[in-house]
PDB file of C-alpha atoms in Angstrom:
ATOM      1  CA  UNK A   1      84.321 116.850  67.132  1.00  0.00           C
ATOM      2  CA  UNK A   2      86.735 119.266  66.835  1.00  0.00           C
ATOM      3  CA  UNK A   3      86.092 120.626  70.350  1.00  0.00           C
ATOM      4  CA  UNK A   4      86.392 118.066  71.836  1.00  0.00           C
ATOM      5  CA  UNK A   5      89.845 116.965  70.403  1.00  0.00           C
ATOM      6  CA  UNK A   6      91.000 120.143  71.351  1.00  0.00           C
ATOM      7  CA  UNK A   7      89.381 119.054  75.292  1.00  0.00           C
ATOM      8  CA  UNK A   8      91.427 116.002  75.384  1.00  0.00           C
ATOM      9  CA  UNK A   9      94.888 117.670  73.945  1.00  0.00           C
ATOM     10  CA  UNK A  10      94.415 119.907  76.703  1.00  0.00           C
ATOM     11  CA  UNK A  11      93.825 117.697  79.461  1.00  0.00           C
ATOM     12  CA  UNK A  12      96.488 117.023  82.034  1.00  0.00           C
ATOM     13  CA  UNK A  13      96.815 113.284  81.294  1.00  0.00           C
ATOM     14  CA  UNK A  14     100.246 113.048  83.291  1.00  0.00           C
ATOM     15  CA  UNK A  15      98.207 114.520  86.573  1.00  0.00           C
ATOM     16  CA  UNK A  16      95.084 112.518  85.937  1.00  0.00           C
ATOM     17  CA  UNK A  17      96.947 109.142  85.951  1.00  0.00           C
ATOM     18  CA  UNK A  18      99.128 110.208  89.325  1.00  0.00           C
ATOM     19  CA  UNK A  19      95.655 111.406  91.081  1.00  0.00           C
ATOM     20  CA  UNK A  20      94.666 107.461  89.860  1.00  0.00           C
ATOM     21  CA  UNK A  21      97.422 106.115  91.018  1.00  0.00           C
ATOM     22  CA  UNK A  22      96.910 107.977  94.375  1.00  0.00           C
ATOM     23  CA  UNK A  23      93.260 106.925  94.725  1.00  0.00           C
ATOM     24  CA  UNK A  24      94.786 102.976  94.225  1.00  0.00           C
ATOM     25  CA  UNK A  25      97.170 103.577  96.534  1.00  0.00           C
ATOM     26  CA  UNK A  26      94.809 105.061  99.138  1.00  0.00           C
ATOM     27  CA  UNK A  27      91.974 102.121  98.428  1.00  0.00           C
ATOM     28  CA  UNK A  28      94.740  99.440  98.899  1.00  0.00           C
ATOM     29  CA  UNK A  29      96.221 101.016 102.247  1.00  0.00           C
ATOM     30  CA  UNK A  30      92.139 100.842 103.558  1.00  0.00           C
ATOM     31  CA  UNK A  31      91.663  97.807 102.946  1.00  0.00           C
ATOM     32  CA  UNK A  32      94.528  96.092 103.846  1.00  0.00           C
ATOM     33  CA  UNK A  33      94.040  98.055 107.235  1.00  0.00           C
ATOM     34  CA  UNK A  34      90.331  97.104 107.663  1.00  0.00           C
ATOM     35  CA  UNK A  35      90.799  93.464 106.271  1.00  0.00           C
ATOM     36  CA  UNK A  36      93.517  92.467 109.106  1.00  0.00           C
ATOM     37  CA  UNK A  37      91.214  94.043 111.627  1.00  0.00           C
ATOM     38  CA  UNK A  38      88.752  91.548 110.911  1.00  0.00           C
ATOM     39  CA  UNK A  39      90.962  88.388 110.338  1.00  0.00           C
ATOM     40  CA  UNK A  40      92.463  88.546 113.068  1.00  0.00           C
ATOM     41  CA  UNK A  41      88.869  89.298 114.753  1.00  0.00           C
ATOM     42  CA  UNK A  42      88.166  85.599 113.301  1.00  0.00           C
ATOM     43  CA  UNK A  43      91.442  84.466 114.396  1.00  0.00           C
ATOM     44  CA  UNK A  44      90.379  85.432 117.802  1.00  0.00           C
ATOM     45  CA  UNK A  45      86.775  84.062 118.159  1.00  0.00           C
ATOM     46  CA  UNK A  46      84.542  86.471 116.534  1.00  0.00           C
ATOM     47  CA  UNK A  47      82.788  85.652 113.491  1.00  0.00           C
ATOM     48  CA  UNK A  48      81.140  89.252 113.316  1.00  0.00           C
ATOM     49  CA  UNK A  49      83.220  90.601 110.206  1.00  0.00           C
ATOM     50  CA  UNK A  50      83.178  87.465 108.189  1.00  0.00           C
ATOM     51  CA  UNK A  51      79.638  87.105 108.410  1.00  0.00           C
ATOM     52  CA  UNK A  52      79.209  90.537 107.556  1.00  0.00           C
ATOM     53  CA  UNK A  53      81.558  90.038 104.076  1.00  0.00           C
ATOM     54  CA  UNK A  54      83.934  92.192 105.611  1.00  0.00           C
ATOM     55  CA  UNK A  55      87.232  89.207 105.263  1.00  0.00           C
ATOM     56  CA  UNK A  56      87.508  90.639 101.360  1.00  0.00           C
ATOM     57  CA  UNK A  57      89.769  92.379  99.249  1.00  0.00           C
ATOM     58  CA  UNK A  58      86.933  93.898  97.874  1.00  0.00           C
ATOM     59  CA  UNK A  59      87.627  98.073  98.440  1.00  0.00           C
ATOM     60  CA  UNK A  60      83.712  98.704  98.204  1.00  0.00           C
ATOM     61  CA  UNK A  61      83.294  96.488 101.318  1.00  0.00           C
ATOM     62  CA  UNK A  62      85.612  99.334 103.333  1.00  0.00           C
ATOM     63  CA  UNK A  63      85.646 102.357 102.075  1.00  0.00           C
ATOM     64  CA  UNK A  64      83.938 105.342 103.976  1.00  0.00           C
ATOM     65  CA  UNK A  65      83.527 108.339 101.638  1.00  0.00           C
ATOM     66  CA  UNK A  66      84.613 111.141 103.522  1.00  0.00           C
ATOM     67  CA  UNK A  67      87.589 109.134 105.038  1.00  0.00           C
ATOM     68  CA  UNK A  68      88.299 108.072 101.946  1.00  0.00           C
ATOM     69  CA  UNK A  69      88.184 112.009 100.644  1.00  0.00           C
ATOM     70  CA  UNK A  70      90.356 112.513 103.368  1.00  0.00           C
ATOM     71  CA  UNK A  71      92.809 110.539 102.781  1.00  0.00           C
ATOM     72  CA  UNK A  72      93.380 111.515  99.371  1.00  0.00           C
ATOM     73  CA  UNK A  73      93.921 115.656 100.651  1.00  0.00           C
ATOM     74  CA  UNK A  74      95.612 114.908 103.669  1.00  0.00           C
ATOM     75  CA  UNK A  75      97.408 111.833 103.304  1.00  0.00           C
ATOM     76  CA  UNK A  76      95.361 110.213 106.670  1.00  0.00           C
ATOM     77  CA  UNK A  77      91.825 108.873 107.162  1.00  0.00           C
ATOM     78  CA  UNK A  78      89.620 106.219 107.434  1.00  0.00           C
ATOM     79  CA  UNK A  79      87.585 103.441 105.922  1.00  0.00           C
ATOM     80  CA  UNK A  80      83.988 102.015 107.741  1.00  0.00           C
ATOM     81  CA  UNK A  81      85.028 100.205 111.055  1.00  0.00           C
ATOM     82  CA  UNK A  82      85.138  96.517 110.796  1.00  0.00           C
ATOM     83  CA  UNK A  83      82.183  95.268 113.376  1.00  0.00           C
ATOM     84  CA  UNK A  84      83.892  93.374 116.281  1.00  0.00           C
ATOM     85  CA  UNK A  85      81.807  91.832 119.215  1.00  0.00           C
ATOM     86  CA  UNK A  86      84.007  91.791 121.985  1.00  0.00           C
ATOM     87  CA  UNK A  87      81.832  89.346 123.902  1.00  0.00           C
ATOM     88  CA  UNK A  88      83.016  86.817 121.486  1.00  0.00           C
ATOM     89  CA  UNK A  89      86.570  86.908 122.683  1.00  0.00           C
ATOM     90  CA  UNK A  90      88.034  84.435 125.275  1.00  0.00           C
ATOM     91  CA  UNK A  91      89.716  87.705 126.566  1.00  0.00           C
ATOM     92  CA  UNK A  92      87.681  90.904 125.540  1.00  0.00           C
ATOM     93  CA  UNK A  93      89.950  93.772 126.425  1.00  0.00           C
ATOM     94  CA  UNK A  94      93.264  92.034 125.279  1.00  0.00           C
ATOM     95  CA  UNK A  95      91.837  90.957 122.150  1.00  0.00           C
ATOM     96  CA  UNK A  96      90.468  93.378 121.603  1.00  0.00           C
ATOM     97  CA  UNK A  97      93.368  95.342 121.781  1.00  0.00           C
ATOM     98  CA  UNK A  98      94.906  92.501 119.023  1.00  0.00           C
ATOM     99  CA  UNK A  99      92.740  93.363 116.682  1.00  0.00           C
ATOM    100  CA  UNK A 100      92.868  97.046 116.955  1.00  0.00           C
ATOM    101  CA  UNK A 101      97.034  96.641 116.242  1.00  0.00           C
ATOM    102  CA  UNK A 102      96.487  94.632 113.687  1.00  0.00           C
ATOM    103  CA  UNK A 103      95.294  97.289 111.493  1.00  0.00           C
ATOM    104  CA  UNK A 104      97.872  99.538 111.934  1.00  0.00           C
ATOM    105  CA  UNK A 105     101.093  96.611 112.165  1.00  0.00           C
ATOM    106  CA  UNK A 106      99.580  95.378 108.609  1.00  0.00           C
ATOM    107  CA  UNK A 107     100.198  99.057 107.334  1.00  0.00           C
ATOM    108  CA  UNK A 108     103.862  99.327 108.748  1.00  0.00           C
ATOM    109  CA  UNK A 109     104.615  95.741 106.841  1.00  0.00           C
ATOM    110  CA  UNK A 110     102.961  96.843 103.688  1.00  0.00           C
ATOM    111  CA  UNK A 111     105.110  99.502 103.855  1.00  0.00           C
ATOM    112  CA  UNK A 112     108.111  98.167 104.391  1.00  0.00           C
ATOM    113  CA  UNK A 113     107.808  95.088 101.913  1.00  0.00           C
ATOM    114  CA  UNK A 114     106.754  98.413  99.527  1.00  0.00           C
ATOM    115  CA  UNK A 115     109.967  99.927 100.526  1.00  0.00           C
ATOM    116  CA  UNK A 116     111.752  97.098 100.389  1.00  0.00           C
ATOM    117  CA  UNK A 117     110.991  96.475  96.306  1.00  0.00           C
ATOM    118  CA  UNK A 118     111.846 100.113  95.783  1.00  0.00           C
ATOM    119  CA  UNK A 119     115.915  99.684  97.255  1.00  0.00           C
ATOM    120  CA  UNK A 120     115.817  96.654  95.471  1.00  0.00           C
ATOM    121  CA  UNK A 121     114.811  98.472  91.727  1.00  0.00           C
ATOM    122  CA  UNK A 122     117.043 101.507  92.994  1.00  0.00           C
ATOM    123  CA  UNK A 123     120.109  99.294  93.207  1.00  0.00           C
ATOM    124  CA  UNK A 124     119.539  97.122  89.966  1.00  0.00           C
ATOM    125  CA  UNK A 125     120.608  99.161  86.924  1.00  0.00           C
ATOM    126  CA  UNK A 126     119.214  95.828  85.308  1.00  0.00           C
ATOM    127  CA  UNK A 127     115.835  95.967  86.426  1.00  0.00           C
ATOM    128  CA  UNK A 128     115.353  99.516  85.714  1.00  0.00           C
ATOM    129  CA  UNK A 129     116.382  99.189  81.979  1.00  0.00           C
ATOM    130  CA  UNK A 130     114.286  96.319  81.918  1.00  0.00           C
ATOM    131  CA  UNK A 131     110.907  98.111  83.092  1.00  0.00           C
ATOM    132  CA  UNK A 132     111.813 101.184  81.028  1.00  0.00           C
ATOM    133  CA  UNK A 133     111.835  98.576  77.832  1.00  0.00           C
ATOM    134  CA  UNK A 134     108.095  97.005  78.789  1.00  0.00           C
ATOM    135  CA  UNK A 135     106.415 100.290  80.248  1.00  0.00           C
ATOM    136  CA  UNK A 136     108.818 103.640  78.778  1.00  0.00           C
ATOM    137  CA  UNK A 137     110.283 105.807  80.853  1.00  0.00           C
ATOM    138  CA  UNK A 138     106.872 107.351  81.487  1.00  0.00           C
ATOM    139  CA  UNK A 139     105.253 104.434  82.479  1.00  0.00           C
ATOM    140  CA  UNK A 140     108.169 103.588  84.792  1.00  0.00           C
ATOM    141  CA  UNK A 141     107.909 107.003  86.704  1.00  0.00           C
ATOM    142  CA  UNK A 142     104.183 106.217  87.137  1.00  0.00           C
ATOM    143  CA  UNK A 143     104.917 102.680  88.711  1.00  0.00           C
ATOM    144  CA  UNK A 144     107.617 104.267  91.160  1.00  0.00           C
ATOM    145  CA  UNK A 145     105.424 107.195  91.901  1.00  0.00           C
ATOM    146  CA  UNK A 146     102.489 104.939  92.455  1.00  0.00           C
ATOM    147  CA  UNK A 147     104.666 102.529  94.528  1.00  0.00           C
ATOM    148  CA  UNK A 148     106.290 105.771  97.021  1.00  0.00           C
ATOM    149  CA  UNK A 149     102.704 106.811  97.133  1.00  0.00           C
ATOM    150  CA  UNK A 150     101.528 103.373  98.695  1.00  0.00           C
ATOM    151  CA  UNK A 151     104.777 103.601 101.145  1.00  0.00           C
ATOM    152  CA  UNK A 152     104.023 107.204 102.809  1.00  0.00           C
ATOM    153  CA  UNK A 153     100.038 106.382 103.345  1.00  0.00           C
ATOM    154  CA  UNK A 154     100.545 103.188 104.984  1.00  0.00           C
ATOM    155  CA  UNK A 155     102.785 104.887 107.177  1.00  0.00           C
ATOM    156  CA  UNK A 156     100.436 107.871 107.636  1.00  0.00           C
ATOM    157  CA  UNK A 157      97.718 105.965 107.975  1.00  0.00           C
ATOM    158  CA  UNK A 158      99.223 103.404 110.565  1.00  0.00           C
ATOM    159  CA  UNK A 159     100.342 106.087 112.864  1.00  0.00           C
ATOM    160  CA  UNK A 160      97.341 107.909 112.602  1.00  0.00           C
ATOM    161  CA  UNK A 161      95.189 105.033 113.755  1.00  0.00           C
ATOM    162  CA  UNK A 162      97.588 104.738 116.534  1.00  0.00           C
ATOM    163  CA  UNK A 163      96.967 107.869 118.599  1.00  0.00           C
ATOM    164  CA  UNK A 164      94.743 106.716 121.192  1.00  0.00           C
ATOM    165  CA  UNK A 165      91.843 109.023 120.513  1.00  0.00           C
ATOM    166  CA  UNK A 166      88.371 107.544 120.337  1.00  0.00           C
ATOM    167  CA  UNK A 167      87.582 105.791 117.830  1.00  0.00           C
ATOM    168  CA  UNK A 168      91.284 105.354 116.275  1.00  0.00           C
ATOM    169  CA  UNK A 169      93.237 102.196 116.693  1.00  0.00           C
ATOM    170  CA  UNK A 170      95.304 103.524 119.843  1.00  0.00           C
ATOM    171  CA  UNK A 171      92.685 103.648 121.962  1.00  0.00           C
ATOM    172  CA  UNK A 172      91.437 100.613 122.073  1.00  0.00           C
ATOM    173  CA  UNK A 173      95.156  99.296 123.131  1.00  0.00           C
ATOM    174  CA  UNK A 174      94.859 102.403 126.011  1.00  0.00           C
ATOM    175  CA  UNK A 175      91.670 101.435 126.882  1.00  0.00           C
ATOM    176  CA  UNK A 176      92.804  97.785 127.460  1.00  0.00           C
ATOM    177  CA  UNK A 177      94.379  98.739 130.530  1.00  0.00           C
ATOM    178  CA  UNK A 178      91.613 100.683 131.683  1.00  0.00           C
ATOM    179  CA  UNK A 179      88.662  99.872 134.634  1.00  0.00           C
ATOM    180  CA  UNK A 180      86.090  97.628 132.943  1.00  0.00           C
ATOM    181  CA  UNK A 181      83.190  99.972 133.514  1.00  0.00           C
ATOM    182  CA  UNK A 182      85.511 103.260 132.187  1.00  0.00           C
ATOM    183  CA  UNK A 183      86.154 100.770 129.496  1.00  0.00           C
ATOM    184  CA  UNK A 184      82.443 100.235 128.132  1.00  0.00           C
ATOM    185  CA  UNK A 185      81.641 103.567 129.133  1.00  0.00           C
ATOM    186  CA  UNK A 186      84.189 105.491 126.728  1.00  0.00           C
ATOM    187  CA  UNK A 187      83.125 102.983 124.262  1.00  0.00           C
ATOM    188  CA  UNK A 188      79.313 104.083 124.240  1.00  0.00           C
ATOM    189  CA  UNK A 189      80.874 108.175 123.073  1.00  0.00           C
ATOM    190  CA  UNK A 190      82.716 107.056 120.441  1.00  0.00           C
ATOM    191  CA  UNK A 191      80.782 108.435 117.448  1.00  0.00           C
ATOM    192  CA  UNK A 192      80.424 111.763 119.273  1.00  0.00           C
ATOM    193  CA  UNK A 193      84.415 112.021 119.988  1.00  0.00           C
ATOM    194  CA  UNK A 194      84.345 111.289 115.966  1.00  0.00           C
ATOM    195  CA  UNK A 195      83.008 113.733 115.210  1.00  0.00           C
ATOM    196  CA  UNK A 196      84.905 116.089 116.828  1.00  0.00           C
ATOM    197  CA  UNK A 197      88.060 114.311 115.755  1.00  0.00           C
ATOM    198  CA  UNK A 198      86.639 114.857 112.193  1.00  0.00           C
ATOM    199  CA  UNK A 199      86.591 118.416 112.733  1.00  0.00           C
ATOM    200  CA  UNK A 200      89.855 119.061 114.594  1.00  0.00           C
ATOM    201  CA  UNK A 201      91.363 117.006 111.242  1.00  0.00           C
ATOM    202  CA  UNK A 202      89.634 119.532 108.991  1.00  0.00           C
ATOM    203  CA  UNK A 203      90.992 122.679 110.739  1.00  0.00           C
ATOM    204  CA  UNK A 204      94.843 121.437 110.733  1.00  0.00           C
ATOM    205  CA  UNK A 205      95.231 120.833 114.265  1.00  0.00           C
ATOM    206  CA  UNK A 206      96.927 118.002 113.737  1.00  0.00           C
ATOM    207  CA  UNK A 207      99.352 118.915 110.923  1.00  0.00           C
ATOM    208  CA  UNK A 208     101.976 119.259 112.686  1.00  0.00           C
ATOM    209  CA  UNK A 209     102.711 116.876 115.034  1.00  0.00           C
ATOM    210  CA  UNK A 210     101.400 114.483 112.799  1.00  0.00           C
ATOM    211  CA  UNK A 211     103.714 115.173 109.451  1.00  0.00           C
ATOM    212  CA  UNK A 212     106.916 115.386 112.318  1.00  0.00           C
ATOM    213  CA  UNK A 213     106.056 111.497 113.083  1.00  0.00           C
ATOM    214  CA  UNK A 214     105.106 110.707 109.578  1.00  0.00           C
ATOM    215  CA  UNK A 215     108.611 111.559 108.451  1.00  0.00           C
ATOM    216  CA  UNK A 216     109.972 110.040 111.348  1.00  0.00           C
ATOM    217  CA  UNK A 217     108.205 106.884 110.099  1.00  0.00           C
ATOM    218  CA  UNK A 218     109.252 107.154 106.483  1.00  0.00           C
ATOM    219  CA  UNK A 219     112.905 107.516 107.759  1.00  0.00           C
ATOM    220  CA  UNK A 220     113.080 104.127 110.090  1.00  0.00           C
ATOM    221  CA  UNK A 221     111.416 102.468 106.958  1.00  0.00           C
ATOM    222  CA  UNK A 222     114.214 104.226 104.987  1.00  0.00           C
ATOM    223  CA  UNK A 223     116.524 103.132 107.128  1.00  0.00           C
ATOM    224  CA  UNK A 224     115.658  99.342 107.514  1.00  0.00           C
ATOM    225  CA  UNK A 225     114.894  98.854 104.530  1.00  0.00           C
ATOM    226  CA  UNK A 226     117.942 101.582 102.650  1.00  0.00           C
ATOM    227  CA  UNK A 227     115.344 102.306 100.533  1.00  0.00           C
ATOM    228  CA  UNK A 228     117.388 106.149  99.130  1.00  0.00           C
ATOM    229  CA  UNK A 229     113.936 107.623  98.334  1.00  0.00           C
ATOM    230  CA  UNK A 230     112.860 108.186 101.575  1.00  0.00           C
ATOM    231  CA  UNK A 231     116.150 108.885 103.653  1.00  0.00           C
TER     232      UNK A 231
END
């Protein structure tokens, strides 16, 4: 018994709750993505995802494992693609090209309504005092931390899924302008381009580039919204 009092004194209860509120953060910004894909699917003519039970909140519905691992240690990733059968659209390629923004769009908005709560509890001296009274001053840094966190992965994750590399958002909007048959034919690679997208992810190619436009991202947001944390 003693043992393992002495476990739990030592555990690092402040980082275990911020890796939580990280993993929320990351599950919501999925799904959210994932869920507009398919509504607007529906929207469109294609019944595919809501038939499959993908038009949920539910984040077990979405979440890949490894993209969700990713996201968590890199701050970008991916949850299972929502199914879409283009041949139920009145206009494949252009709806197609819908749907695929709609993921990414739904991120930015999240974001910004996110951001947009944050200016508003940075400018009321009011509000502040009044969450520091129901959660402590603890509890309130968790909140904030919990709400920034949700703020820089939608925008990571948005403009991720908008480089138009197979199977990301992007290119199915570049590939909407495309031949039909170099259209279907890039489509048939797409879980061997994956795969090598996987791997260029996991050796840091992309860290660059891809933090410059993150905190490009985070500053517009900053900026429309005046949100001080993020300009």
């Amino acid at each position: 018994m003693n043992a393992f009092s002495t476990f739990l004194n030592s555990m690092d209860w402040q980082g275990l709750f911020e890796f939580l509120m990280t993993m929320c953060a990351a599950l919501l910004c999925l799904t959210v993505h994932e869920l507009s894909h398919g509504l607007v699917a529906y929207k469109l003519g294609d019944p595919t995802a809501k038939n499959g039970g993908r038009l949920t909140l539910n984040p077990i519905k979405h979440i890949d494992i490894f993209g969700f691992a990713m996201m968590l240690v890199a701050g970008v990733g991916w949850a299972k693609a929502v199914p879409v059968d283009p041949r139920q659209f009145k206009n494949p390629k252009r709806d197609m090209a819908l749907t695929a923004l709609a993921g990414p769009i739904s991120n930015f908005i999240l974001a910004l309504l996110v951001a947009g709560i944050l200016s508003l509890l940075y400018s009321s001296q009011g509000l502040i005092e009044a969450m520091i009274k129901f959660w402590g001053v603890d509890g309130l840094v968790l909140v904030l931390s919990f709400m920034a966190s949700l703020v820089v992965m939608n925008v990571g994750l948005g403009i991720f899924n908008l480089f138009p590399i197979p199977p990301l958002d992007g290119s199915k909007v570049l590939f909407s302008v495309l031949p039909p048959k170099v259209y279907w034919a890039i489509l048939r690679y797409e879980r061997y381009v994956m795969g090598a997208l996987i791997l260029l992810l996991w050796l840091g190619v992309f860290d660059g580039p891809l933090h410059w436009l993150i905190d490009q991202g985070l500053y517009i947001v900053g900026m429309i919204t005046r949100c001080p944390l993020f300009l």
